[in-house]
């Protein structure tokens, strides 16, 4: 509530005022917001008026909503369960659709963490653009002020101009800076004299009012940005969606996983979250516990585990010194990295113990059979050998829905090879269901519509039984 009053409400009201003011004449003022699902949850529970304010901005048509991971997590770095990253991004896309009736086309991974694999996942989920950091080591001689394409995919890349972004986000109140004080007219002049197609200014929203208090002049700076931009004919405000529609990519950016970038600290890599042994141990155990929780398929444990994936937990464990260390410690609620590590591990070990207790309950076995498996272990439907379809089942529920819609020839093909019972037995682990399908008469297996109906009845009965035994609604 404190941050809402200090930052979110005043900053958002100013942005809405400037959008409405600019619509009366001059250049339209445009912005983009990247929300996490947990932030939107908090708005719904504790501050619905704030959520309503964001909805008002979205309804103006002058704001683009950018998607990220639901839990603002490090899920993209979980090598044990690559499906978790996809699930969290899909959750967030759905949340934005539900709350704002909006389908995001731009993706910004947690803390701008990016590599070629992130781009491929984003593209596979329907995004057209990714925003990340304009780091020199990926740019070489090139400028961040152009549209690029990710290597190995056709998705667009917009690169944050970290110098101009950090002039606001980090240096705004620094009296040691030779450009202090930073005023809106000075900043807009810099923008106007910056070469390239665009300038991506991407900030932590809490810059306004929380990192820099009202007394610093940060809100007046925000208020006057739009007004000062009117003085320059070569400046206009645009959303990421508009930029990639206007400009074609000029080159390709290659960021292999071993060279993953982010917007954090001087290094702009993963060291802010995984740079010391405490962070590595915590993250490794977190992912190990996740495998157990996914097997248990217990919603409450899954939710707690996902909260523990939030990047902030690992950020607080950072032991860097210098300027980066100050940033890590200034908002650390634990007072330091050691206490942050101890507290986190106590909670994580408690969660692990609860998982072991849960696994001893009879109903946990039935819930396990209803779990979703990673896409790499899913059941891919084929029409015939060498002819895959786009239908993939990753749970018994999915299998039921898929059989409802696939061509009967695909069903006959898989039955003739024993594929259904093999997947149900070896991947899902339901020997009873596998045996039931395996015992279907040969005569029935060639009767398309009848065998489809029979399979659906068998699956429907088993799903109902498992949900009752597993005490799932």
CSV table of C-alpha atoms in Angstrom, one decimal:
chain,number,residue,atom,x,y,z
A,1,UNK,CA,0.0,0.0,0.0
A,2,UNK,CA,2.9,2.4,0.8
A,3,UNK,CA,4.4,2.0,-2.6
A,4,UNK,CA,1.0,2.3,-4.3
A,5,UNK,CA,0.6,5.7,-2.6
A,6,UNK,CA,4.2,6.9,-3.2
A,7,UNK,CA,4.6,5.5,-6.7
A,8,UNK,CA,1.9,3.7,-8.6
A,9,UNK,CA,-1.0,6.1,-8.1
A,10,UNK,CA,0.8,9.4,-8.7
A,11,UNK,CA,2.9,8.2,-11.6
A,12,UNK,CA,-0.1,6.5,-13.4
A,13,UNK,CA,-2.3,9.5,-12.9
A,14,UNK,CA,0.3,11.7,-14.5
A,15,UNK,CA,0.7,9.4,-17.4
A,16,UNK,CA,-3.1,9.2,-17.9
A,17,UNK,CA,-3.3,13.1,-17.7
A,18,UNK,CA,-0.6,13.4,-20.3
A,19,UNK,CA,-2.2,10.9,-22.6
A,20,UNK,CA,-5.5,12.7,-22.4
A,21,UNK,CA,-3.9,16.1,-22.8
A,22,UNK,CA,-1.9,15.0,-25.9
A,23,UNK,CA,-5.1,13.7,-27.5
A,24,UNK,CA,-6.5,17.3,-27.6
A,25,UNK,CA,-3.7,18.3,-29.9
A,26,UNK,CA,0.0,17.8,-30.7
A,27,UNK,CA,1.8,14.5,-30.5
A,28,UNK,CA,0.0,11.5,-28.8
A,29,UNK,CA,1.8,10.5,-25.6
A,30,UNK,CA,2.3,6.7,-25.6
A,31,UNK,CA,3.7,4.2,-23.1
A,32,UNK,CA,4.0,0.5,-22.5
A,33,UNK,CA,3.7,-1.5,-19.2
A,34,UNK,CA,5.1,-4.8,-18.4
A,35,UNK,CA,3.2,-6.3,-15.4
A,36,UNK,CA,3.9,-9.6,-13.6
A,37,UNK,CA,0.9,-11.7,-12.6
A,38,UNK,CA,1.7,-11.4,-9.0
A,39,UNK,CA,1.6,-7.6,-9.2
A,40,UNK,CA,-1.8,-7.8,-10.8
A,41,UNK,CA,-2.9,-10.3,-8.1
A,42,UNK,CA,-2.0,-7.8,-5.5
A,43,UNK,CA,-3.9,-5.0,-7.3
A,44,UNK,CA,-7.0,-7.2,-7.4
A,45,UNK,CA,-6.8,-8.1,-3.7
A,46,UNK,CA,-5.6,-4.9,-2.1
A,47,UNK,CA,-6.0,-2.0,-4.5
A,48,UNK,CA,-8.6,-2.5,-7.2
A,49,UNK,CA,-8.7,1.2,-7.8
A,50,UNK,CA,-5.1,1.0,-9.0
A,51,UNK,CA,-6.0,-1.8,-11.4
A,52,UNK,CA,-8.9,0.3,-12.7
A,53,UNK,CA,-6.5,3.2,-13.3
A,54,UNK,CA,-4.3,0.9,-15.5
A,55,UNK,CA,-7.4,-0.3,-17.3
A,56,UNK,CA,-8.3,3.3,-18.1
A,57,UNK,CA,-4.8,3.8,-19.6
A,58,UNK,CA,-5.1,0.6,-21.6
A,59,UNK,CA,-8.5,1.7,-23.0
A,60,UNK,CA,-7.1,5.0,-24.4
A,61,UNK,CA,-5.3,3.0,-27.1
A,62,UNK,CA,-2.1,4.9,-26.2
A,63,UNK,CA,-0.6,2.1,-24.1
A,64,UNK,CA,0.8,-1.3,-25.0
A,65,UNK,CA,0.7,-4.1,-22.5
A,66,UNK,CA,3.8,-6.2,-22.5
A,67,UNK,CA,3.8,-9.8,-21.3
A,68,UNK,CA,6.4,-11.5,-19.0
A,69,UNK,CA,6.5,-14.4,-16.7
A,70,UNK,CA,3.6,-14.6,-14.3
A,71,UNK,CA,5.8,-14.8,-11.2
A,72,UNK,CA,8.6,-12.5,-12.4
A,73,UNK,CA,10.7,-15.6,-12.1
A,74,UNK,CA,13.9,-17.2,-13.3
A,75,UNK,CA,11.9,-20.0,-14.9
A,76,UNK,CA,13.8,-19.6,-18.3
A,77,UNK,CA,16.9,-20.8,-16.5
A,78,UNK,CA,15.4,-24.0,-15.1
A,79,UNK,CA,17.1,-26.7,-17.1
A,80,UNK,CA,15.3,-29.5,-15.2
A,81,UNK,CA,11.9,-28.4,-16.3
A,82,UNK,CA,11.8,-26.3,-19.5
A,83,UNK,CA,8.0,-26.4,-19.6
A,84,UNK,CA,7.7,-24.2,-16.5
A,85,UNK,CA,8.9,-21.1,-18.4
A,86,UNK,CA,6.3,-21.7,-21.1
A,87,UNK,CA,3.5,-22.3,-18.5
A,88,UNK,CA,4.3,-19.1,-16.6
A,89,UNK,CA,4.3,-17.0,-19.8
A,90,UNK,CA,1.0,-18.6,-20.9
A,91,UNK,CA,-0.5,-17.9,-17.5
A,92,UNK,CA,0.5,-14.2,-17.8
A,93,UNK,CA,-0.9,-13.9,-21.3
A,94,UNK,CA,-4.2,-15.3,-20.1
A,95,UNK,CA,-4.2,-13.0,-17.1
A,96,UNK,CA,-3.8,-9.9,-19.3
A,97,UNK,CA,-6.5,-11.2,-21.6
A,98,UNK,CA,-8.9,-11.8,-18.7
A,99,UNK,CA,-8.2,-8.4,-17.0
A,100,UNK,CA,-7.7,-6.1,-19.9
A,101,UNK,CA,-9.3,-8.0,-22.9
A,102,UNK,CA,-6.0,-7.6,-24.5
A,103,UNK,CA,-3.6,-9.9,-26.4
A,104,UNK,CA,0.0,-9.0,-25.9
A,105,UNK,CA,2.4,-9.1,-28.9
A,106,UNK,CA,5.6,-8.0,-27.1
A,107,UNK,CA,7.5,-10.0,-24.5
A,108,UNK,CA,10.0,-8.9,-21.9
A,109,UNK,CA,11.5,-11.7,-19.9
A,110,UNK,CA,12.2,-11.2,-16.2
A,111,UNK,CA,14.8,-8.5,-15.7
A,112,UNK,CA,15.4,-8.5,-19.5
A,113,UNK,CA,17.1,-11.9,-19.2
A,114,UNK,CA,17.6,-13.0,-22.8
A,115,UNK,CA,19.3,-15.5,-25.1
A,116,UNK,CA,18.4,-17.1,-28.4
A,117,UNK,CA,16.4,-19.8,-26.6
A,118,UNK,CA,14.2,-17.2,-24.9
A,119,UNK,CA,13.5,-15.7,-28.4
A,120,UNK,CA,12.5,-19.1,-29.8
A,121,UNK,CA,10.1,-19.7,-26.9
A,122,UNK,CA,8.6,-16.3,-27.2
A,123,UNK,CA,8.1,-16.8,-31.0
A,124,UNK,CA,6.5,-20.2,-30.4
A,125,UNK,CA,4.0,-18.6,-28.0
A,126,UNK,CA,2.9,-16.0,-30.6
A,127,UNK,CA,4.9,-13.0,-29.7
A,128,UNK,CA,6.2,-10.7,-32.4
A,129,UNK,CA,8.8,-8.7,-30.4
A,130,UNK,CA,11.1,-9.2,-27.4
A,131,UNK,CA,12.6,-6.3,-25.4
A,132,UNK,CA,16.0,-6.8,-23.9
A,133,UNK,CA,19.2,-5.0,-22.9
A,134,UNK,CA,21.4,-3.1,-25.5
A,135,UNK,CA,24.6,-4.7,-24.2
A,136,UNK,CA,27.8,-3.8,-26.1
A,137,UNK,CA,29.1,-7.4,-26.2
A,138,UNK,CA,26.1,-8.5,-28.3
A,139,UNK,CA,26.0,-5.3,-30.4
A,140,UNK,CA,29.7,-4.9,-31.2
A,141,UNK,CA,30.0,-1.7,-33.3
A,142,UNK,CA,26.2,-1.4,-33.8
A,143,UNK,CA,23.7,0.9,-32.1
A,144,UNK,CA,20.8,-0.2,-29.8
A,145,UNK,CA,18.7,2.4,-31.6
A,146,UNK,CA,17.5,0.1,-34.4
A,147,UNK,CA,15.1,-2.8,-34.8
A,148,UNK,CA,16.9,-6.2,-34.9
A,149,UNK,CA,16.0,-9.8,-35.5
A,150,UNK,CA,16.9,-12.7,-33.1
A,151,UNK,CA,19.2,-15.4,-34.5
A,152,UNK,CA,17.4,-18.6,-35.3
A,153,UNK,CA,13.9,-17.1,-35.4
A,154,UNK,CA,12.0,-14.3,-37.1
A,155,UNK,CA,11.0,-12.4,-33.9
A,156,UNK,CA,11.9,-8.7,-33.6
A,157,UNK,CA,14.3,-7.4,-31.0
A,158,UNK,CA,14.1,-4.0,-29.4
A,159,UNK,CA,17.2,-3.1,-27.3
A,160,UNK,CA,17.0,-0.9,-24.3
A,161,UNK,CA,19.2,2.1,-24.5
A,162,UNK,CA,20.7,1.6,-21.1
A,163,UNK,CA,22.6,4.9,-20.9
A,164,UNK,CA,19.5,7.1,-21.6
A,165,UNK,CA,17.4,4.8,-19.4
A,166,UNK,CA,19.8,4.8,-16.5
A,167,UNK,CA,20.1,8.6,-16.7
A,168,UNK,CA,16.6,8.6,-15.2
A,169,UNK,CA,16.6,5.3,-13.4
A,170,UNK,CA,20.0,5.6,-11.5
A,171,UNK,CA,21.5,9.1,-12.0
A,172,UNK,CA,18.5,11.3,-11.6
A,173,UNK,CA,19.4,12.5,-8.1
A,174,UNK,CA,23.2,12.1,-8.2
A,175,UNK,CA,24.8,15.4,-7.4
A,176,UNK,CA,28.1,13.9,-8.4
A,177,UNK,CA,26.9,13.5,-12.0
A,178,UNK,CA,28.1,16.2,-14.3
A,179,UNK,CA,24.6,16.5,-15.8
A,180,UNK,CA,22.8,17.0,-12.6
A,181,UNK,CA,20.1,18.3,-12.3
A,182,UNK,CA,18.3,16.4,-15.0
A,183,UNK,CA,15.4,18.3,-16.3
A,184,UNK,CA,12.8,17.2,-18.9
A,185,UNK,CA,13.9,19.8,-21.5
A,186,UNK,CA,17.5,18.7,-21.2
A,187,UNK,CA,16.6,15.0,-21.5
A,188,UNK,CA,14.3,15.5,-24.4
A,189,UNK,CA,17.1,17.5,-26.1
A,190,UNK,CA,19.3,14.4,-25.7
A,191,UNK,CA,16.6,12.2,-27.2
A,192,UNK,CA,16.2,14.6,-30.2
A,193,UNK,CA,19.9,14.5,-30.9
A,194,UNK,CA,20.2,10.7,-30.7
A,195,UNK,CA,20.8,9.0,-34.0
A,196,UNK,CA,18.9,5.9,-35.2
A,197,UNK,CA,15.4,4.7,-35.8
A,198,UNK,CA,14.2,4.7,-32.2
A,199,UNK,CA,15.3,5.1,-28.5
A,200,UNK,CA,14.0,2.4,-26.2
A,201,UNK,CA,13.7,3.9,-22.7
A,202,UNK,CA,12.8,1.1,-20.3
A,203,UNK,CA,12.6,1.8,-16.6
A,204,UNK,CA,11.7,0.2,-13.3
A,205,UNK,CA,8.3,1.8,-12.6
A,206,UNK,CA,9.3,2.4,-8.9
A,207,UNK,CA,11.8,4.9,-10.2
A,208,UNK,CA,8.9,7.3,-9.9
A,209,UNK,CA,8.2,8.0,-6.2
A,210,UNK,CA,9.9,5.0,-4.6
A,211,UNK,CA,13.5,5.0,-5.7
A,212,UNK,CA,13.3,8.8,-6.1
A,213,UNK,CA,10.8,10.5,-3.8
A,214,UNK,CA,8.5,13.3,-4.8
A,215,UNK,CA,10.9,15.9,-3.3
A,216,UNK,CA,13.5,15.0,-5.9
A,217,UNK,CA,11.3,16.4,-8.7
A,218,UNK,CA,10.8,13.0,-10.4
A,219,UNK,CA,7.1,13.5,-10.9
A,220,UNK,CA,7.5,16.9,-12.4
A,221,UNK,CA,10.1,15.4,-14.7
A,222,UNK,CA,7.6,12.8,-15.8
A,223,UNK,CA,4.9,15.4,-16.3
A,224,UNK,CA,7.0,17.6,-18.5
A,225,UNK,CA,8.4,14.9,-20.8
A,226,UNK,CA,5.4,15.0,-23.2
A,227,UNK,CA,5.3,18.8,-23.1
A,228,UNK,CA,9.0,19.3,-23.9
A,229,UNK,CA,8.8,16.7,-26.8
A,230,UNK,CA,6.4,19.1,-28.6
A,231,UNK,CA,9.4,21.3,-29.4
A,232,UNK,CA,11.0,18.7,-31.6
A,233,UNK,CA,9.6,17.7,-35.0
A,234,UNK,CA,11.8,14.6,-35.2
A,235,UNK,CA,10.4,13.1,-32.0
A,236,UNK,CA,7.2,11.1,-31.5
A,237,UNK,CA,6.1,8.6,-28.9
A,238,UNK,CA,5.6,5.0,-30.0
A,239,UNK,CA,4.8,1.6,-28.6
A,240,UNK,CA,6.9,-1.5,-29.4
A,241,UNK,CA,4.1,-2.8,-31.7
A,242,UNK,CA,4.1,0.5,-33.7
A,243,UNK,CA,7.9,0.6,-34.0
A,244,UNK,CA,8.2,-2.9,-35.5
A,245,UNK,CA,5.4,-2.2,-37.9
A,246,UNK,CA,7.2,0.9,-39.1
A,247,UNK,CA,10.8,-0.4,-39.3
A,248,UNK,CA,12.1,-3.7,-40.7
A,249,UNK,CA,15.0,-5.4,-38.8
A,250,UNK,CA,18.3,-4.1,-39.9
A,251,UNK,CA,20.5,-7.0,-38.7
A,252,UNK,CA,20.6,-10.2,-36.6
A,253,UNK,CA,21.5,-10.4,-32.9
A,254,UNK,CA,23.1,-13.6,-31.6
A,255,UNK,CA,23.0,-14.4,-27.9
A,256,UNK,CA,23.8,-18.1,-27.2
A,257,UNK,CA,22.7,-19.4,-23.8
A,258,UNK,CA,26.3,-19.3,-22.4
A,259,UNK,CA,26.3,-15.6,-23.1
A,260,UNK,CA,22.9,-14.8,-21.6
A,261,UNK,CA,22.3,-11.1,-20.9
A,262,UNK,CA,20.1,-9.1,-18.6
A,263,UNK,CA,19.7,-5.5,-17.5
A,264,UNK,CA,21.1,-6.1,-14.0
A,265,UNK,CA,24.3,-4.6,-12.6
A,266,UNK,CA,27.4,-3.5,-14.4
A,267,UNK,CA,28.0,-7.0,-15.8
A,268,UNK,CA,24.5,-7.2,-17.4
A,269,UNK,CA,24.5,-11.0,-17.1
A,270,UNK,CA,23.1,-13.6,-14.6
A,271,UNK,CA,25.5,-12.8,-11.8
A,272,UNK,CA,22.9,-10.7,-9.9
A,273,UNK,CA,20.9,-13.8,-9.2
A,274,UNK,CA,23.3,-16.8,-9.7
A,275,UNK,CA,26.7,-15.3,-9.1
A,276,UNK,CA,27.6,-16.9,-5.8
A,277,UNK,CA,27.4,-20.4,-4.2
A,278,UNK,CA,24.4,-19.5,-2.0
A,279,UNK,CA,22.4,-18.4,-5.0
A,280,UNK,CA,23.4,-21.5,-7.0
A,281,UNK,CA,22.6,-23.9,-4.2
A,282,UNK,CA,19.2,-22.3,-3.6
A,283,UNK,CA,18.3,-22.3,-7.3
A,284,UNK,CA,19.4,-25.8,-7.8
A,285,UNK,CA,17.3,-27.1,-4.8
A,286,UNK,CA,14.4,-25.0,-5.9
A,287,UNK,CA,14.3,-26.7,-9.3
A,288,UNK,CA,14.8,-30.2,-7.7
A,289,UNK,CA,11.8,-29.6,-5.4
A,290,UNK,CA,9.8,-28.4,-8.4
A,291,UNK,CA,10.1,-31.9,-10.0
A,292,UNK,CA,8.6,-33.5,-6.9
A,293,UNK,CA,5.8,-30.9,-6.8
A,294,UNK,CA,4.9,-31.4,-10.5
A,295,UNK,CA,4.7,-35.1,-9.9
A,296,UNK,CA,2.4,-34.5,-6.9
A,297,UNK,CA,0.1,-32.2,-8.9
A,298,UNK,CA,-0.9,-30.4,-5.7
A,299,UNK,CA,-2.1,-26.9,-6.5
A,300,UNK,CA,-1.3,-25.2,-3.2
A,301,UNK,CA,2.3,-26.6,-3.1
A,302,UNK,CA,2.7,-25.6,-6.7
A,303,UNK,CA,1.7,-22.0,-6.0
A,304,UNK,CA,4.1,-21.7,-3.1
A,305,UNK,CA,6.9,-23.1,-5.2
A,306,UNK,CA,6.2,-20.6,-7.9
A,307,UNK,CA,6.3,-17.7,-5.5
A,308,UNK,CA,9.7,-19.0,-4.5
A,309,UNK,CA,10.9,-18.6,-8.1
A,310,UNK,CA,10.5,-14.8,-8.0
A,311,UNK,CA,13.9,-13.3,-9.0
A,312,UNK,CA,13.9,-10.9,-6.0
A,313,UNK,CA,14.7,-13.8,-3.6
A,314,UNK,CA,18.0,-14.4,-5.4
A,315,UNK,CA,18.7,-10.7,-5.9
A,316,UNK,CA,18.7,-10.3,-2.1
A,317,UNK,CA,21.4,-13.0,-1.7
A,318,UNK,CA,23.9,-11.2,-4.0
A,319,UNK,CA,27.2,-10.4,-2.2
A,320,UNK,CA,28.6,-8.0,-4.7
A,321,UNK,CA,30.3,-4.8,-3.6
A,322,UNK,CA,30.5,-1.3,-5.1
A,323,UNK,CA,27.6,0.3,-6.9
A,324,UNK,CA,26.0,-3.0,-7.7
A,325,UNK,CA,26.1,-4.0,-4.1
A,326,UNK,CA,24.4,-0.8,-3.0
A,327,UNK,CA,21.6,-1.5,-5.4
A,328,UNK,CA,21.2,-5.0,-4.1
A,329,UNK,CA,21.1,-4.0,-0.4
A,330,UNK,CA,19.2,-0.8,-0.4
A,331,UNK,CA,15.8,-2.5,-0.7
A,332,UNK,CA,16.8,-5.8,0.9
A,333,UNK,CA,14.2,-6.6,3.6
A,334,UNK,CA,16.5,-9.0,5.3
A,335,UNK,CA,19.3,-6.5,6.0
A,336,UNK,CA,21.9,-8.5,4.0
A,337,UNK,CA,22.6,-11.5,1.8
A,338,UNK,CA,23.4,-14.0,4.5
A,339,UNK,CA,20.1,-13.5,6.3
A,340,UNK,CA,18.3,-13.6,2.9
A,341,UNK,CA,19.9,-16.9,2.1
A,342,UNK,CA,19.1,-18.4,5.6
A,343,UNK,CA,15.5,-17.3,5.4
A,344,UNK,CA,14.9,-18.5,1.9
A,345,UNK,CA,16.5,-22.0,2.6
A,346,UNK,CA,14.3,-22.4,5.8
A,347,UNK,CA,11.2,-21.8,3.7
A,348,UNK,CA,12.4,-24.0,0.8
A,349,UNK,CA,13.3,-26.9,3.1
A,350,UNK,CA,10.0,-26.6,4.8
A,351,UNK,CA,8.3,-26.8,1.4
A,352,UNK,CA,10.3,-29.9,0.6
A,353,UNK,CA,9.3,-31.5,3.9
A,354,UNK,CA,5.6,-30.8,3.1
A,355,UNK,CA,6.1,-32.4,-0.3
A,356,UNK,CA,7.4,-35.6,1.3
A,357,UNK,CA,4.4,-35.6,3.7
A,358,UNK,CA,2.0,-35.0,0.8
A,359,UNK,CA,3.5,-37.9,-1.2
A,360,UNK,CA,2.7,-40.3,1.7
A,361,UNK,CA,-1.1,-39.6,1.4
A,362,UNK,CA,-3.0,-42.2,-0.7
A,363,UNK,CA,-4.8,-39.5,-2.8
A,364,UNK,CA,-1.4,-38.1,-4.0
A,365,UNK,CA,-0.9,-41.0,-6.3
A,366,UNK,CA,-4.2,-40.3,-8.1
A,367,UNK,CA,-3.4,-36.6,-8.4
A,368,UNK,CA,0.0,-37.6,-9.9
A,369,UNK,CA,-1.7,-39.5,-12.7
A,370,UNK,CA,-3.6,-36.3,-13.6
A,371,UNK,CA,-0.4,-34.1,-13.8
A,372,UNK,CA,0.8,-32.3,-16.9
A,373,UNK,CA,4.1,-33.6,-18.2
A,374,UNK,CA,6.7,-31.5,-20.1
A,375,UNK,CA,6.0,-31.1,-23.8
A,376,UNK,CA,9.1,-33.1,-24.6
A,377,UNK,CA,7.3,-36.1,-23.0
A,378,UNK,CA,3.9,-35.3,-24.5
A,379,UNK,CA,1.9,-37.5,-26.9
A,380,UNK,CA,2.2,-36.2,-30.4
A,381,UNK,CA,-0.6,-37.4,-32.8
A,382,UNK,CA,0.3,-38.7,-36.2
A,383,UNK,CA,-2.0,-39.4,-39.2
A,384,UNK,CA,0.4,-42.1,-40.3
A,385,UNK,CA,4.2,-42.8,-40.1
A,386,UNK,CA,6.1,-39.6,-40.9
A,387,UNK,CA,3.0,-37.4,-40.9
A,388,UNK,CA,2.8,-35.6,-37.5
A,389,UNK,CA,-0.1,-33.3,-36.7
A,390,UNK,CA,0.0,-30.2,-34.5
A,391,UNK,CA,-1.9,-32.0,-31.7
A,392,UNK,CA,0.1,-32.6,-28.6
A,393,UNK,CA,-1.3,-34.1,-25.3
A,394,UNK,CA,0.6,-33.5,-22.1
A,395,UNK,CA,-1.9,-35.0,-19.6
A,396,UNK,CA,-4.8,-37.5,-19.6
A,397,UNK,CA,-7.2,-34.6,-19.8
A,398,UNK,CA,-5.4,-33.4,-22.9
A,399,UNK,CA,-5.5,-36.9,-24.4
A,400,UNK,CA,-9.2,-37.0,-23.9
A,401,UNK,CA,-9.7,-33.6,-25.6
A,402,UNK,CA,-7.3,-34.5,-28.4
A,403,UNK,CA,-9.1,-37.8,-29.2
A,404,UNK,CA,-12.3,-35.8,-29.4
A,405,UNK,CA,-11.0,-33.7,-32.3
A,406,UNK,CA,-8.4,-35.7,-34.2
A,407,UNK,CA,-9.0,-37.6,-37.4
A,408,UNK,CA,-10.2,-41.2,-36.7
A,409,UNK,CA,-7.4,-42.5,-38.9
A,410,UNK,CA,-4.9,-41.1,-36.4
A,411,UNK,CA,-6.6,-43.0,-33.6
A,412,UNK,CA,-6.6,-46.2,-35.6
A,413,UNK,CA,-2.9,-45.7,-36.5
A,414,UNK,CA,-1.8,-45.2,-32.8
A,415,UNK,CA,-4.0,-48.1,-31.6
A,416,UNK,CA,-2.4,-50.5,-34.1
A,417,UNK,CA,1.0,-49.7,-32.8
A,418,UNK,CA,0.1,-49.7,-29.1
A,419,UNK,CA,1.1,-46.1,-28.7
A,420,UNK,CA,-1.7,-45.0,-26.4
A,421,UNK,CA,-1.2,-47.7,-23.8
A,422,UNK,CA,2.6,-47.3,-24.0
A,423,UNK,CA,2.5,-43.6,-23.3
A,424,UNK,CA,-0.1,-43.9,-20.5
A,425,UNK,CA,2.0,-46.7,-18.9
A,426,UNK,CA,5.5,-45.3,-19.3
A,427,UNK,CA,5.0,-41.6,-19.1
A,428,UNK,CA,1.8,-41.0,-17.1
A,429,UNK,CA,2.2,-44.2,-15.0
A,430,UNK,CA,-1.4,-45.4,-15.1
A,431,UNK,CA,-1.0,-49.1,-15.6
A,432,UNK,CA,-4.8,-49.8,-15.0
A,433,UNK,CA,-5.8,-47.4,-17.8
A,434,UNK,CA,-3.1,-48.7,-20.1
A,435,UNK,CA,-4.3,-52.3,-19.5
A,436,UNK,CA,-7.9,-51.4,-20.3
A,437,UNK,CA,-7.0,-49.8,-23.6
A,438,UNK,CA,-4.6,-52.7,-24.4
A,439,UNK,CA,-7.5,-55.2,-24.0
A,440,UNK,CA,-9.7,-53.6,-26.6
A,441,UNK,CA,-10.8,-56.2,-29.1
A,442,UNK,CA,-9.0,-56.3,-32.4
A,443,UNK,CA,-12.3,-56.1,-34.3
A,444,UNK,CA,-13.1,-52.8,-32.6
A,445,UNK,CA,-9.7,-51.3,-33.3
A,446,UNK,CA,-10.5,-51.0,-37.0
A,447,UNK,CA,-13.9,-49.5,-36.5
A,448,UNK,CA,-13.1,-45.8,-36.6
A,449,UNK,CA,-16.1,-44.0,-35.0
A,450,UNK,CA,-16.9,-46.8,-32.6
A,451,UNK,CA,-13.4,-47.1,-31.3
A,452,UNK,CA,-13.2,-43.3,-30.9
A,453,UNK,CA,-16.4,-43.4,-28.8
A,454,UNK,CA,-15.1,-46.3,-26.8
A,455,UNK,CA,-11.8,-44.7,-26.0
A,456,UNK,CA,-13.5,-41.4,-25.0
A,457,UNK,CA,-15.8,-43.4,-22.6
A,458,UNK,CA,-12.8,-45.2,-21.1
A,459,UNK,CA,-10.9,-42.0,-20.6
A,460,UNK,CA,-13.9,-40.1,-19.3
A,461,UNK,CA,-14.6,-42.8,-16.7
A,462,UNK,CA,-10.9,-42.9,-15.6
A,463,UNK,CA,-10.6,-39.1,-15.3
A,464,UNK,CA,-13.8,-38.9,-13.2
A,465,UNK,CA,-12.5,-41.7,-11.0
A,466,UNK,CA,-9.0,-40.1,-10.5
A,467,UNK,CA,-10.5,-36.7,-9.7
A,468,UNK,CA,-12.7,-38.2,-7.0
A,469,UNK,CA,-9.9,-40.3,-5.5
A,470,UNK,CA,-7.5,-37.4,-5.7
A,471,UNK,CA,-10.0,-35.1,-4.2
A,472,UNK,CA,-9.8,-32.7,-7.1
A,473,UNK,CA,-12.8,-30.7,-8.4
